[in-house]
PDB file of C-alpha atoms in Angstrom:
ATOM      1  CA  MET X  18     -23.400  -0.418   8.743  1.00 49.00           C
ATOM      2  CA  ARG X  19     -20.504  -2.732   9.533  1.00 56.00           C
ATOM      3  CA  LYS X  20     -19.260  -2.407  13.088  1.00 60.00           C
ATOM      4  CA  THR X  21     -16.266  -4.387  14.293  1.00 65.00           C
ATOM      5  CA  THR X  22     -14.739  -3.997  17.707  1.00 78.00           C
ATOM      6  CA  LEU X  23     -11.385  -5.657  18.098  1.00 80.00           C
ATOM      7  CA  PRO X  24      -9.737  -6.233  21.456  1.00 87.00           C
ATOM      8  CA  LEU X  25      -7.268  -3.491  22.335  1.00 88.00           C
ATOM      9  CA  GLU X  26      -4.407  -5.998  22.625  1.00 88.00           C
ATOM     10  CA  GLN X  27      -5.049  -7.251  19.088  1.00 89.00           C
ATOM     11  CA  MET X  28      -5.032  -3.693  17.701  1.00 88.00           C
ATOM     12  CA  ILE X  29      -1.798  -2.887  19.529  1.00 88.00           C
ATOM     13  CA  GLU X  30      -0.123  -6.058  18.211  1.00 88.00           C
ATOM     14  CA  ALA X  31      -1.223  -5.311  14.616  1.00 89.00           C
ATOM     15  CA  SER X  32      -0.369  -1.608  14.698  1.00 91.00           C
ATOM     16  CA  GLY X  33       3.383  -2.095  14.195  1.00 91.00           C
ATOM     17  CA  GLU X  34       2.926  -4.330  11.184  1.00 91.00           C
ATOM     18  CA  ALA X  35       0.274  -1.993   9.757  1.00 91.00           C
ATOM     19  CA  ALA X  36       2.518   1.051  10.225  1.00 92.00           C
ATOM     20  CA  GLU X  37       5.421  -0.698   8.492  1.00 90.00           C
ATOM     21  CA  PHE X  38       3.167  -1.766   5.625  1.00 91.00           C
ATOM     22  CA  ILE X  39       1.777   1.765   5.189  1.00 91.00           C
ATOM     23  CA  ARG X  40       5.321   3.145   5.224  1.00 90.00           C
ATOM     24  CA  LEU X  41       5.904   1.322   1.922  1.00 88.00           C
ATOM     25  CA  PHE X  42       3.465   3.790   0.306  1.00 87.00           C
ATOM     26  CA  SER X  43       4.979   6.854   1.989  1.00 89.00           C
ATOM     27  CA  THR X  44       6.934   8.413  -0.872  1.00 89.00           C
ATOM     28  CA  SER X  45       5.478   9.555  -4.162  1.00 90.00           C
ATOM     29  CA  SER X  46       8.170   7.735  -6.169  1.00 91.00           C
ATOM     30  CA  ARG X  47       7.537   4.427  -4.388  1.00 91.00           C
ATOM     31  CA  LEU X  48       3.793   4.911  -4.756  1.00 92.00           C
ATOM     32  CA  MET X  49       4.180   5.559  -8.498  1.00 92.00           C
ATOM     33  CA  LEU X  50       6.378   2.476  -8.799  1.00 94.00           C
ATOM     34  CA  LEU X  51       3.736   0.321  -7.110  1.00 94.00           C
ATOM     35  CA  CYS X  52       0.998   1.848  -9.282  1.00 92.00           C
ATOM     36  CA  PHE X  53       3.068   1.172 -12.404  1.00 93.00           C
ATOM     37  CA  LEU X  54       3.480  -2.488 -11.416  1.00 94.00           C
ATOM     38  CA  SER X  55      -0.156  -2.890 -10.421  1.00 90.00           C
ATOM     39  CA  GLY X  56      -1.715  -5.514 -12.669  1.00 87.00           C
ATOM     40  CA  ARG X  57       1.402  -6.025 -14.795  1.00 93.00           C
ATOM     41  CA  GLU X  58       4.909  -7.327 -14.877  1.00 96.00           C
ATOM     42  CA  ALA X  59       7.686  -4.992 -16.005  1.00 96.00           C
ATOM     43  CA  SER X  60      11.440  -5.054 -16.487  1.00 95.00           C
ATOM     44  CA  VAL X  61      13.705  -2.437 -14.944  1.00 93.00           C
ATOM     45  CA  GLY X  62      14.091  -0.850 -18.393  1.00 94.00           C
ATOM     46  CA  GLU X  63      10.322  -0.641 -18.881  1.00 95.00           C
ATOM     47  CA  ILE X  64       9.917   0.931 -15.435  1.00 96.00           C
ATOM     48  CA  GLN X  65      12.713   3.446 -16.145  1.00 95.00           C
ATOM     49  CA  GLU X  66      11.165   4.396 -19.469  1.00 94.00           C
ATOM     50  CA  GLY X  67       7.614   4.542 -18.134  1.00 94.00           C
ATOM     51  CA  LEU X  68       8.336   6.542 -15.000  1.00 94.00           C
ATOM     52  CA  GLY X  69      11.544   8.357 -15.936  1.00 93.00           C
ATOM     53  CA  PHE X  70      13.366   7.087 -12.838  1.00 92.00           C
ATOM     54  CA  LYS X  71      17.156   6.978 -12.741  1.00 92.00           C
ATOM     55  CA  GLN X  72      18.657   3.505 -12.342  1.00 88.00           C
ATOM     56  CA  PRO X  73      20.326   3.874  -8.900  1.00 90.00           C
ATOM     57  CA  GLY X  74      17.197   5.237  -7.197  1.00 90.00           C
ATOM     58  CA  LEU X  75      14.969   2.704  -8.924  1.00 94.00           C
ATOM     59  CA  SER X  76      17.204  -0.192  -7.858  1.00 92.00           C
ATOM     60  CA  GLN X  77      17.114   1.017  -4.260  1.00 92.00           C
ATOM     61  CA  GLN X  78      13.306   1.277  -4.260  1.00 93.00           C
ATOM     62  CA  LEU X  79      12.873  -2.137  -5.892  1.00 95.00           C
ATOM     63  CA  ALA X  80      15.297  -3.742  -3.417  1.00 93.00           C
ATOM     64  CA  GLU X  81      13.385  -2.346  -0.450  1.00 92.00           C
ATOM     65  CA  LEU X  82      10.032  -3.454  -1.863  1.00 94.00           C
ATOM     66  CA  ARG X  83      11.418  -6.902  -2.663  1.00 94.00           C
ATOM     67  CA  GLN X  84      12.909  -7.256   0.821  1.00 94.00           C
ATOM     68  CA  ALA X  85       9.510  -6.338   2.317  1.00 92.00           C
ATOM     69  CA  GLY X  86       7.880  -9.073   0.195  1.00 93.00           C
ATOM     70  CA  VAL X  87       5.743  -6.564  -1.703  1.00 93.00           C
ATOM     71  CA  VAL X  88       7.220  -7.232  -5.152  1.00 96.00           C
ATOM     72  CA  GLN X  89       8.577 -10.411  -6.669  1.00 96.00           C
ATOM     73  CA  THR X  90      11.030 -11.047  -9.458  1.00 96.00           C
ATOM     74  CA  ARG X  91      11.182 -13.382 -12.413  1.00 95.00           C
ATOM     75  CA  ARG X  92      14.305 -13.844 -14.488  1.00 95.00           C
ATOM     76  CA  GLU X  93      14.109 -14.448 -18.215  1.00 94.00           C
ATOM     77  CA  SER X  94      17.508 -14.744 -19.807  1.00 92.00           C
ATOM     78  CA  ARG X  95      19.301 -11.522 -18.755  1.00 91.00           C
ATOM     79  CA  GLN X  96      16.135  -9.564 -17.928  1.00 93.00           C
ATOM     80  CA  ILE X  97      14.586  -9.363 -14.477  1.00 93.00           C
ATOM     81  CA  TYR X  98      10.855  -8.693 -14.347  1.00 96.00           C
ATOM     82  CA  TYR X  99       9.063  -7.253 -11.324  1.00 97.00           C
ATOM     83  CA  SER X 100       5.438  -7.658 -10.289  1.00 96.00           C
ATOM     84  CA  ILE X 101       3.289  -7.156  -7.194  1.00 95.00           C
ATOM     85  CA  ALA X 102       3.593 -10.116  -4.814  1.00 94.00           C
ATOM     86  CA  ASP X 103       1.259  -9.039  -2.008  1.00 92.00           C
ATOM     87  CA  ALA X 104      -2.510  -8.916  -2.671  1.00 92.00           C
ATOM     88  CA  ARG X 105      -2.881  -6.302   0.094  1.00 93.00           C
ATOM     89  CA  VAL X 106      -0.922  -3.866  -2.087  1.00 93.00           C
ATOM     90  CA  ALA X 107      -3.461  -4.196  -4.904  1.00 91.00           C
ATOM     91  CA  ARG X 108      -6.307  -3.554  -2.454  1.00 92.00           C
ATOM     92  CA  ILE X 109      -4.618  -0.429  -1.066  1.00 92.00           C
ATOM     93  CA  LEU X 110      -3.815   0.849  -4.583  1.00 90.00           C
ATOM     94  CA  ASP X 111      -7.450   0.350  -5.649  1.00 89.00           C
ATOM     95  CA  VAL X 112      -8.586   2.491  -2.722  1.00 90.00           C
ATOM     96  CA  LEU X 113      -5.960   5.181  -3.400  1.00 89.00           C
ATOM     97  CA  VAL X 114      -6.825   5.321  -7.106  1.00 86.00           C
ATOM     98  CA  SER X 115     -10.533   5.677  -6.352  1.00 87.00           C
ATOM     99  CA  MET X 116      -9.832   8.409  -3.786  1.00 87.00           C
ATOM    100  CA  PHE X 117      -7.191  10.450  -5.610  1.00 85.00           C
ATOM    101  CA  CYS X 118      -7.066   9.596  -9.312  1.00 82.00           C
ATOM    102  CA  LYS X 119     -10.654   9.312 -10.521  1.00 77.00           C
ATOM    103  CA  GLY X 120     -11.792  12.839  -9.733  1.00 65.00           C
ATOM    104  CA  GLU X 121     -14.515  11.648  -7.371  1.00 60.00           C
ATOM    105  CA  GLU X 122     -15.805  13.970  -4.708  1.00 63.00           C
ATOM    106  CA  PRO X 123     -14.851  12.813  -1.222  1.00 60.00           C
ATOM    107  CA  PRO X 124     -17.774  11.816   0.992  1.00 59.00           C
ATOM    108  CA  PRO X 125     -18.831  14.234   3.719  1.00 59.00           C
ATOM    109  CA  ALA X 126     -16.846  13.885   6.933  1.00 55.00           C
ATOM    110  CA  HIS X 127     -19.841  12.455   8.777  1.00 49.00           C
ATOM    111  CA  ALA X 128     -20.635   9.764   6.162  1.00 49.00           C
ATOM    112  CA  SER X 129     -20.193   6.111   7.018  1.00 46.00           C
ATOM    113  CA  ILE X 130     -19.312   3.231   4.778  1.00 44.00           C
ATOM    114  CA  GLU X 131     -22.405   1.082   4.432  1.00 45.00           C
ATOM    115  CA  GLY X 132     -22.584  -2.222   2.650  1.00 42.00           C
ATOM    116  CA  SER X 133     -18.884  -2.133   1.988  1.00 41.00           C
ATOM    117  CA  SER X 134     -17.214  -5.485   1.505  1.00 41.00           C
ATOM    118  CA  SER X 135     -13.761  -4.032   2.084  1.00 42.00           C
ATOM    119  CA  CYS X 136     -11.962  -4.164   5.380  1.00 45.00           C
ATOM    120  CA  ALA X 137     -11.727  -0.352   5.525  1.00 44.00           C
ATOM    121  CA  PRO X 138     -12.879   0.959   8.890  1.00 45.00           C
ATOM    122  CA  THR X 139     -15.843   3.249   9.182  1.00 45.00           C
ATOM    123  CA  LEU X 140     -15.221   6.787  10.306  1.00 45.00           C
ATOM    124  CA  GLY X 141     -16.526   5.848  13.745  1.00 46.00           C
ATOM    125  CA  GLU X 142     -14.017   3.017  13.971  1.00 43.00           C
ATOM    126  CA  MET X 143     -11.198   5.345  12.934  1.00 43.00           C
ATOM    127  CA  ALA X 144     -12.209   7.761  15.679  1.00 42.00           C
ATOM    128  CA  GLN X 145     -12.303   4.847  18.143  1.00 42.00           C
ATOM    129  CA  TRP X 146      -8.761   3.908  17.076  1.00 43.00           C
ATOM    130  CA  ALA X 147      -7.609   7.505  17.515  1.00 43.00           C
ATOM    131  CA  VAL X 148      -9.025   7.592  21.036  1.00 40.00           C
ATOM    132  CA  ILE X 149      -7.479   4.234  21.907  1.00 43.00           C
ATOM    133  CA  THR X 150      -4.131   5.311  20.498  1.00 42.00           C
ATOM    134  CA  SER X 151      -4.253   8.515  22.487  1.00 42.00           C
ATOM    135  CA  ASP X 152      -5.314   6.711  25.670  1.00 45.00           C
ATOM    136  CA  THR X 153      -2.444   4.230  25.450  1.00 44.00           C
ATOM    137  CA  GLY X 154       0.142   6.880  24.748  1.00 46.00           C
ATOM    138  CA  LEU X 155       1.022   5.497  21.300  1.00 46.00           C
ATOM    139  CA  LYS X 156       1.113   8.697  19.308  1.00 43.00           C
TER     140      LYS X 156
END
């Protein structure tokens, strides 16, 4: 079992950035947009057709994701193509797909992640974070 204990100060410093990053996945439309772009490049028209999004809402979501550095653009003639720019997004999407889209049974609540090469915390580490968060008053 992988056990990592980070200094409290380091966790506190990283928590704001982590919360902002996770916020990018917080709406179902933004999550679907990121999933659609995962592993491919697509024009606005292709995204609209594939997801059925209306242009104003799609432009707003793409602008926010581009400003956050999560997606990148490439212009070809009059078309603008979007793709994932941040490798962390692909890692998070892989986890979400395996948890929610593949029909796998979730592990029991007491299971730990053994032999995992990902940076996902074990359940014990998540509980430690919850206690630390509660102790520092950062709810």
